[in-house]
Short mmCIF file of C-alpha atoms in Angstrom, two decimals:
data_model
loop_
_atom_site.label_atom_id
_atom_site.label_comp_id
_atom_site.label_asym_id
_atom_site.label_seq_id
_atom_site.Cartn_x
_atom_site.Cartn_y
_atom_site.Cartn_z
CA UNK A 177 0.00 0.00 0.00
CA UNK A 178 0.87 3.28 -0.62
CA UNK A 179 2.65 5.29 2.17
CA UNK A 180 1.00 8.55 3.07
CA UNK A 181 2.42 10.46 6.40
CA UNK A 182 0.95 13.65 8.41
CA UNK A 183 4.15 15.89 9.26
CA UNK A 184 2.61 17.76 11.80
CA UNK A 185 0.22 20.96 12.53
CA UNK A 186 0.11 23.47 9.89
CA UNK A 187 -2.32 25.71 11.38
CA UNK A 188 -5.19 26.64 13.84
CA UNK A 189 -7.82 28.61 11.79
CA UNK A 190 -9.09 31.70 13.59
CA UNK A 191 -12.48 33.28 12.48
CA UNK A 192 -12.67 36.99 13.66
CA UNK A 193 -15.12 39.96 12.51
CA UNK A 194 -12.29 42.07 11.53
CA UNK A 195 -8.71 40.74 9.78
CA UNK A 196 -6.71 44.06 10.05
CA UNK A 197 -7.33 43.94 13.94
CA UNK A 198 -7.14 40.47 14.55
CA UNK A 199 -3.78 39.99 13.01
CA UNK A 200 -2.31 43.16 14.52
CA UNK A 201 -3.16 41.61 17.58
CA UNK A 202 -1.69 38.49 17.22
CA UNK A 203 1.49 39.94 15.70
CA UNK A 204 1.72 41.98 19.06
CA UNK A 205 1.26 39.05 21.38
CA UNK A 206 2.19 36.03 19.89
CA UNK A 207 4.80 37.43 17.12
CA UNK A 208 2.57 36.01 13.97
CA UNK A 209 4.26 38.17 11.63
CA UNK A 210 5.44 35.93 8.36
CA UNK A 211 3.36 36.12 6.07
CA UNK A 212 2.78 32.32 4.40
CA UNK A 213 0.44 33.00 1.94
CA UNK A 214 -2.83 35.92 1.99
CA UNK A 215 -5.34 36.44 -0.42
CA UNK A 216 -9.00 38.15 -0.90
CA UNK A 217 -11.22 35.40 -2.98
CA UNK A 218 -14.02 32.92 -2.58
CA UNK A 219 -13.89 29.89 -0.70
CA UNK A 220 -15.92 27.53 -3.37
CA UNK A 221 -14.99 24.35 -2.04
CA UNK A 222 -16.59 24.58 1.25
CA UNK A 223 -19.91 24.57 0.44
CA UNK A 224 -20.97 22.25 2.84
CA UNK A 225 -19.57 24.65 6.03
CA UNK A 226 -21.16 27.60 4.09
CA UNK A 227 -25.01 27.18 3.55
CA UNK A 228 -24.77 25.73 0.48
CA UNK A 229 -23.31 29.15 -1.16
CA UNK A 230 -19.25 29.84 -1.96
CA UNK A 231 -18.38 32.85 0.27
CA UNK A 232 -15.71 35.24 -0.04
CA UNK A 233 -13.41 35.77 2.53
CA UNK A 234 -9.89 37.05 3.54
CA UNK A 235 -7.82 35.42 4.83
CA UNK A 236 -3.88 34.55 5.74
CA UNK A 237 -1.60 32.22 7.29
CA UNK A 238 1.16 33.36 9.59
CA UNK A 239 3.83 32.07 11.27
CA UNK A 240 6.30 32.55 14.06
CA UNK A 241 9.45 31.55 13.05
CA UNK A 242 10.95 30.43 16.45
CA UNK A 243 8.80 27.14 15.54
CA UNK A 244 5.09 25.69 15.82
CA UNK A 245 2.06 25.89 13.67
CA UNK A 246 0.99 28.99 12.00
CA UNK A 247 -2.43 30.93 12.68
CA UNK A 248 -5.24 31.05 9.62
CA UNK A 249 -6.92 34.16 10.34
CA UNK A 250 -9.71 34.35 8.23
CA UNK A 251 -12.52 36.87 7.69
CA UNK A 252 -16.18 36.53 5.87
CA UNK A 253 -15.66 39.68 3.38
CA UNK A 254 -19.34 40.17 2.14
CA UNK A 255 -21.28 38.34 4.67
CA UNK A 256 -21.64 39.82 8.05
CA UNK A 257 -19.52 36.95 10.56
CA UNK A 258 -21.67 35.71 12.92
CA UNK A 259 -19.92 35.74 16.65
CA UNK A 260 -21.50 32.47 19.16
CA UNK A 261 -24.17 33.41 20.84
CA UNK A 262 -22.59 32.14 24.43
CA UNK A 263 -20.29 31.96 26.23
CA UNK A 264 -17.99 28.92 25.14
CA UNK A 265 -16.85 27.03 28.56
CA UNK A 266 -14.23 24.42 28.78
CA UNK A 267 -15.34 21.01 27.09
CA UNK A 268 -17.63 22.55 24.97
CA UNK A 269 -17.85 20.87 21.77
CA UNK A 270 -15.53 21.80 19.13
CA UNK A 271 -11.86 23.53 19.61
CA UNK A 272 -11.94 25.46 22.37
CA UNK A 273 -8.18 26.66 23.10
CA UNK A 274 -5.25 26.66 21.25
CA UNK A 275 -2.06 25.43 22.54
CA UNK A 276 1.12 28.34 22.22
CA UNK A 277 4.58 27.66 22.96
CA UNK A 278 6.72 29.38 25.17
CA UNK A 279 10.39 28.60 26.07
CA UNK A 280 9.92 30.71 29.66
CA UNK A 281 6.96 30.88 30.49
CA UNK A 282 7.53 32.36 33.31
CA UNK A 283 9.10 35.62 31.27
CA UNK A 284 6.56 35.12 29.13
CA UNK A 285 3.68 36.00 31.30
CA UNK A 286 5.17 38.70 33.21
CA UNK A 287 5.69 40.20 29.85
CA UNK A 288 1.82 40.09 28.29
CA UNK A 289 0.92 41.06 31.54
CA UNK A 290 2.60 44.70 31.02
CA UNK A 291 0.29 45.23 28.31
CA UNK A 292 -2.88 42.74 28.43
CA UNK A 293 -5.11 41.83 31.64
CA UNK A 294 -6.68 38.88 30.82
CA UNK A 295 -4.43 36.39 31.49
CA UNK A 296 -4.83 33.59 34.46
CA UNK A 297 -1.84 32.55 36.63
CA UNK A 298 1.17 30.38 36.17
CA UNK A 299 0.24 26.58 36.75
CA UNK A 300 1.08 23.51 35.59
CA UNK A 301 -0.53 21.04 33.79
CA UNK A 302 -1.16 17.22 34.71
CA UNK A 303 2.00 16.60 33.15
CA UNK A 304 3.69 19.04 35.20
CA UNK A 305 4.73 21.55 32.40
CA UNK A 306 4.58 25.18 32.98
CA UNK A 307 1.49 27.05 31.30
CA UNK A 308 -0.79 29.91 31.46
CA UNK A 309 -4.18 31.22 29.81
CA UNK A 310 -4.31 34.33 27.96
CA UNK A 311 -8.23 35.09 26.61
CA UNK A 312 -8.11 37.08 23.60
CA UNK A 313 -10.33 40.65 23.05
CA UNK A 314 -12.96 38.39 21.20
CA UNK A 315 -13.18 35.51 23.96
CA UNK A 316 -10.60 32.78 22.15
CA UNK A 317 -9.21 31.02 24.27
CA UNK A 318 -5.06 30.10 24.42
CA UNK A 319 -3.30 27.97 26.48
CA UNK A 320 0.64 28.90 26.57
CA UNK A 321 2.91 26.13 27.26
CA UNK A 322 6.62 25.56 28.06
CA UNK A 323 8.38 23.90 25.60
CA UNK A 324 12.07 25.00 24.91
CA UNK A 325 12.68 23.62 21.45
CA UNK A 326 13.56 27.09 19.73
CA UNK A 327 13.98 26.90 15.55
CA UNK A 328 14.98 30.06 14.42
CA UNK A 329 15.64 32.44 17.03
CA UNK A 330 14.21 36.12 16.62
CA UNK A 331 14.64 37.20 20.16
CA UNK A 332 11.11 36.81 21.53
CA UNK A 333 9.64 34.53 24.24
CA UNK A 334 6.56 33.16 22.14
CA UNK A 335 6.50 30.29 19.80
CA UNK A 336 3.96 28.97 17.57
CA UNK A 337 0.85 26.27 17.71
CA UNK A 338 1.81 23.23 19.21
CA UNK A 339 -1.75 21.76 19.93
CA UNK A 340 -5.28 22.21 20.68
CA UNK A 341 -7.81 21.54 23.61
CA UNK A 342 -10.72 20.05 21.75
CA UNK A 343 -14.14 18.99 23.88
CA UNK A 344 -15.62 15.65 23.38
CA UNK A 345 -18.90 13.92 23.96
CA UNK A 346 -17.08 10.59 23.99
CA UNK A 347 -13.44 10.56 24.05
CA UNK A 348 -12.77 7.19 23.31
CA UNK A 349 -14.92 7.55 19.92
CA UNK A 350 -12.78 10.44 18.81
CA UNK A 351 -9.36 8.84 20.39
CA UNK A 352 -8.92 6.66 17.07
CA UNK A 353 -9.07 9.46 14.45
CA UNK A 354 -6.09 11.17 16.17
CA UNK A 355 -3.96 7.79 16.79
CA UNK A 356 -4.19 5.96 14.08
CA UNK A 357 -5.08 9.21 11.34
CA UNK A 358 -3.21 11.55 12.58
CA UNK A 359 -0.68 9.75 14.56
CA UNK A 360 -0.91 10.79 17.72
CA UNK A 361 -0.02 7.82 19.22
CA UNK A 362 0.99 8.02 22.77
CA UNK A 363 -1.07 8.87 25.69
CA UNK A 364 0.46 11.15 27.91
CA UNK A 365 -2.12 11.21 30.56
CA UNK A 366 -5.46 9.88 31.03
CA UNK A 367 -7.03 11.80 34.13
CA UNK A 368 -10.44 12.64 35.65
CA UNK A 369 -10.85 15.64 38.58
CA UNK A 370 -10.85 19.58 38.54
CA UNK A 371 -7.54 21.04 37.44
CA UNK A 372 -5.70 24.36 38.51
CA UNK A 373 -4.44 24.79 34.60
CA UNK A 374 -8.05 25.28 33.01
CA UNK A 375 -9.88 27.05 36.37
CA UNK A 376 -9.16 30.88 34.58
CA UNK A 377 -11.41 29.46 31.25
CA UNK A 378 -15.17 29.61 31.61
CA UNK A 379 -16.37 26.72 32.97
CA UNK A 380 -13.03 25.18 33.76
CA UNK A 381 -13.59 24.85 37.81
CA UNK A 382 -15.89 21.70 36.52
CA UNK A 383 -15.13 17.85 36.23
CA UNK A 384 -13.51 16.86 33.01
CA UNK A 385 -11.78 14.24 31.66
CA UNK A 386 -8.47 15.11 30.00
CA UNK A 387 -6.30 12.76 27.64
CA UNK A 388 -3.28 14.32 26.00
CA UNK A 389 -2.06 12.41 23.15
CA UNK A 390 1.37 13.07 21.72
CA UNK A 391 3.54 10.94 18.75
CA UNK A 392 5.94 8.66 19.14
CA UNK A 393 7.54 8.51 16.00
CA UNK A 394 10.19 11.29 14.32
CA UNK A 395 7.42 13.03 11.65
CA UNK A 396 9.07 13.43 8.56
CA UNK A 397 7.92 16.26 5.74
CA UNK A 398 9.41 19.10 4.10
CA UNK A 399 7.95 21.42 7.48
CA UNK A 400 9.05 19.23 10.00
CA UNK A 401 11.74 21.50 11.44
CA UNK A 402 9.62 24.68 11.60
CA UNK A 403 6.84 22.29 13.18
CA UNK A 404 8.26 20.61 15.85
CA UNK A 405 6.99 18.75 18.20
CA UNK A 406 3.22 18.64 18.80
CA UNK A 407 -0.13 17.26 21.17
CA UNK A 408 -3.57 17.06 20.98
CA UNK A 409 -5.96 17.27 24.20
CA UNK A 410 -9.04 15.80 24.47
CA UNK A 411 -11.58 17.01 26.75
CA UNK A 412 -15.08 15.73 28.52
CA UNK A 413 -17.10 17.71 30.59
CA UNK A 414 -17.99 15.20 33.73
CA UNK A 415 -20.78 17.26 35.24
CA UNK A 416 -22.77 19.40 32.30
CA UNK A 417 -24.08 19.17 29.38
CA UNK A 418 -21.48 21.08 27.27
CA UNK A 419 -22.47 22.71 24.09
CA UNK A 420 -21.49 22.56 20.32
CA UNK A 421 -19.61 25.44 19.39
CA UNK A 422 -20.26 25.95 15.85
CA UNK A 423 -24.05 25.03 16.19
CA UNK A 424 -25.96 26.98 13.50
CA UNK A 425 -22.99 29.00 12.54
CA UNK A 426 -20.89 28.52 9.12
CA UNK A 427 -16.85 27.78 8.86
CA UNK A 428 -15.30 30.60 9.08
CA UNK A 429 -17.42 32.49 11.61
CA UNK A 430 -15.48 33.83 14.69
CA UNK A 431 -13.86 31.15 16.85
CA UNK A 432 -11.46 28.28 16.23
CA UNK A 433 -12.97 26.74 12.70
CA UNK A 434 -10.38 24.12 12.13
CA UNK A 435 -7.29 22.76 13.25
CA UNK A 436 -5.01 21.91 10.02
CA UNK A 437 -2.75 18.94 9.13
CA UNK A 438 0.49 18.79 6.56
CA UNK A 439 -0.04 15.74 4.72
CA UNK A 440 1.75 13.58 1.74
CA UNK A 441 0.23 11.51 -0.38
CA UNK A 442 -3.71 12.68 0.07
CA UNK A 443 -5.44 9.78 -1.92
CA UNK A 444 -3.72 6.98 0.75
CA UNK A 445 -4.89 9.09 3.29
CA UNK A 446 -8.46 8.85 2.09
CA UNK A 447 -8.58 5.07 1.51
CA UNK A 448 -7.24 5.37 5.57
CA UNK A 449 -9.52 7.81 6.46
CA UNK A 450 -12.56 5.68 4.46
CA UNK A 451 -11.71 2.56 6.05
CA UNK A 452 -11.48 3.94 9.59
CA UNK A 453 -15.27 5.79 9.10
CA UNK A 454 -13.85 9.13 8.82
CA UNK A 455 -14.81 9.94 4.94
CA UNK A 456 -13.43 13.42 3.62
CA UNK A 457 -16.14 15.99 3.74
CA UNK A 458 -14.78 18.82 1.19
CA UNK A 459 -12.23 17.54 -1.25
CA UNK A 460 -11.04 20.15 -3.44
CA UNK A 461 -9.68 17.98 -5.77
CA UNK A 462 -11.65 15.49 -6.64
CA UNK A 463 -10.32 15.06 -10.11
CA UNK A 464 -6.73 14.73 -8.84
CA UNK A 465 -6.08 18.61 -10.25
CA UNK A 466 -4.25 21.30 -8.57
CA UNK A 467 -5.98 23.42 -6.32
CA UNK A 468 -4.85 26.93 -6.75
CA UNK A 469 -4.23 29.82 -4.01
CA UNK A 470 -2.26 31.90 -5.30
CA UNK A 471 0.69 32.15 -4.01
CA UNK A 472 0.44 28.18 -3.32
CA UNK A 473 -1.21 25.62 -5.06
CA UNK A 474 -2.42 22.00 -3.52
CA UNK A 475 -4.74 19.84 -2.31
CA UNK A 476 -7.16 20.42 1.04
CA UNK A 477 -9.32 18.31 2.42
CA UNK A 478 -12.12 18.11 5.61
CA UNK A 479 -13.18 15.21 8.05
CA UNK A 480 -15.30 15.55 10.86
CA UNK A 481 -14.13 14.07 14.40
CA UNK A 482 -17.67 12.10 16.05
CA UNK A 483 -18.89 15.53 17.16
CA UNK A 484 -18.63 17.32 14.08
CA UNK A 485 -14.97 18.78 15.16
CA UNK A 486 -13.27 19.68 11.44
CA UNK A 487 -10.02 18.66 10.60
CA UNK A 488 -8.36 19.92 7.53
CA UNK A 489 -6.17 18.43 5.69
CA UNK A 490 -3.74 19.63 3.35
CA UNK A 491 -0.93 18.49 0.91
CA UNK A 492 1.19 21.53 -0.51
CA UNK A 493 2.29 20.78 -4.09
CA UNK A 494 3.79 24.26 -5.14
CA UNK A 495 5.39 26.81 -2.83
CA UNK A 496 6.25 30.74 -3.55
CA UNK A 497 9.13 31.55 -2.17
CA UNK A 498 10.14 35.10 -3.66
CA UNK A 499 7.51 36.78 -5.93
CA UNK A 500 9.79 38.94 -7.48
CA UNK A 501 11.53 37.53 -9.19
CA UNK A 502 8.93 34.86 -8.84
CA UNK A 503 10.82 31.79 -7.72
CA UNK A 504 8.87 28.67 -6.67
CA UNK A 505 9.03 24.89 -5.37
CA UNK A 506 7.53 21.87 -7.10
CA UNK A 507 6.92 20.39 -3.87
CA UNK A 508 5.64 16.79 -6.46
CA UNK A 509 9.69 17.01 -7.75
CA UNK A 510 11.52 16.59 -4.15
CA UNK A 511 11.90 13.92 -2.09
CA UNK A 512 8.21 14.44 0.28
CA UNK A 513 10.10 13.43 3.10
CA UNK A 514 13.06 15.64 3.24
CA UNK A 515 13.15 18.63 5.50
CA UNK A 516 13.61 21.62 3.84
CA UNK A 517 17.27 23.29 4.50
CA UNK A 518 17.41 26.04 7.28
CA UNK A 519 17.93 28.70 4.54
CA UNK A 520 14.44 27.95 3.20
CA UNK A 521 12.92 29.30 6.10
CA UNK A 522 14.95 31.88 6.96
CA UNK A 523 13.69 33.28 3.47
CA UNK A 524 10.52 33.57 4.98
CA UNK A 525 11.88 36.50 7.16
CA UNK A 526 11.47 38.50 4.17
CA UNK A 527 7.80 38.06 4.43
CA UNK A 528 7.79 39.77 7.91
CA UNK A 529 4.57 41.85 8.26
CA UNK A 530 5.55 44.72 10.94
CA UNK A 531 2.87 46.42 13.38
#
């Protein structure tokens, strides 16, 4: 059988009512300033997430280069984004925090906390790593973690994604799509109680059951390096009924639409995917063509978790690096599971979007 292989977490996407502010934001707290990729068009492909109709939107992806996944920070442009009508609480259904690296996070808080006030208190988590909540102006939700792994170093104490905290009706019917899809292999922990860590979230003095699920195995993929190291978090509420966070509202509306996958070798993944019950939802490929954005062109796909949870998928196939002169990668030419040189990233500091 074919190999395919998931290299890690590309990005979290962010819905928001207003790009310009949302990004200028995130640039000033988190240091999201490369620019991947940004464009202004209509989302076609997503018809089931968007009533049936292709919506335009603008978005980006953005990056911190000290290492982690990037942020997709995406606006409806002619329809008016619809927030949630309540207030999400921990375990609610869907993502509900995002996981940030640190390498002090310590520093890190006493530095946010010079210029921000919503941010809880330095705790660990069950695994005993260092961590702190910061809720952002529109109510997201992001859980900063120590991790020290540092890829290239621009002086700051903030990282990238490395995770999410996703609520669950049933973990152990949502366990198998991250072990055996996305490789998240490894539990961590597997505990039931009230926890220090999530008490400054809405809802989080309740009873939940939290399993954190890391890999065992060395990804491989072109991103790797810029990547690093990554967990997911599953979460049941114990003692409510928790809500589903996207319930009546369309992808892309404000909150935490989708967490995103690097991939190789897409149509392995689907005969996986198939034969595990978790059909693709939105292929935007189906005839095996290129899917064009722009500055990159590839293949995306969606499947649902048991509660509706999305989980894109995407394999790049072409990659701007310069635009002028315009100077590109065939991504289909390399070797898929070769990291891409240091240099290559570096590059990307020329993309640097400044406040």
């Amino acid at each position: 059988m074919e190999e395919f292989f998931v290299s890690g977490i590309q990005q979290v996407g962010v819905g928001c009512v207003n790009f310009s502010e949302a990004w200028r934001w995130y640039i000033d707290m988190f240091q999201m300033d490369v620019r991947i990729l940004e464009d202004d068009t209509v989302a076609e492909r997503m018809l089931p997430y968007t009533g049936g109709k292709a919506q335009k939107r603008h978005a980006c992806i953005a990056v911190n280069l000290q290492g982690g996944g990037g942020f997709e920070i995406w606006q409806y442009s002619e329809r008016k984004p619809v927030p949630v009508n309540f207030k999400v609480q921990v375990g609610d259904l869907g993502i509900f925090a995002a996981k940030i690296k640190s390498r002090d996070v310590k520093a890190f808080h006493d530095e946010l906390l010079q210029k921000y006030n919503k941010i809880g208190p330095v705790e660990n988590t069950p695994s005993g790593i260092a961590s702190f909540i910061v809720e952002d102006p529109w109510g997201n939700y992001f859980q900063v973690v120590e991790d020290p792994y540092v890829f290239i170093d621009q002086k700051n104490l903030s990282g990238g994604i490395v995770g999410a905290m996703t609520g669950c009706s049933d973990i152990d019917r949502t366990i198998p799509l991250y072990q055996k899809v996305l490789g998240y292999d490894t539990i961590v922990y597997d505990k039931e109680g009230q926890f220090n860590d999530i008490s400054y979230m809405a809802g989080g003095n309740g009873n939940f059951r939290r399993v954190l699920l890391a890999s065992s195995k060395k990804r491989k993929g072109a991103f790797v390096p810029l990547f690093g190291e990554s967990t997911i978090e599953l979460v049941q509420v114990l003692d409510r009924e928790p809500r589903k966070i996207y319930e009546g509202r369309y992808w892309g509306d404000p909150g935490f639409i989708q967490i995103c996958f690097d991939v190789t070798n897409m149509r392995a993944l689907e005969r996986h995917c198939e034969a595990l019950g978790f059909p693709f939802t939105v292929d935007s490929c189906k005839g095996n063509e290129h899917f064009d954005m722009g500055e990159a062109s590839g293949h995306f796909t969606y499947v649902e978790d048991p509660d509706g949870t999305l989980i894109e998928l995407v394999e790049a196939h072409k990659l701007t690096i310069l635009k002028h002169p315009h100077i590109y990668i065939n991504m289909l030419k390399r070797n898929r599971e070769k990291a891409f040189p240091k240099i290559f990233f570096k590059m990307m500091a020329m993309n640097k979007v400044k406040l």
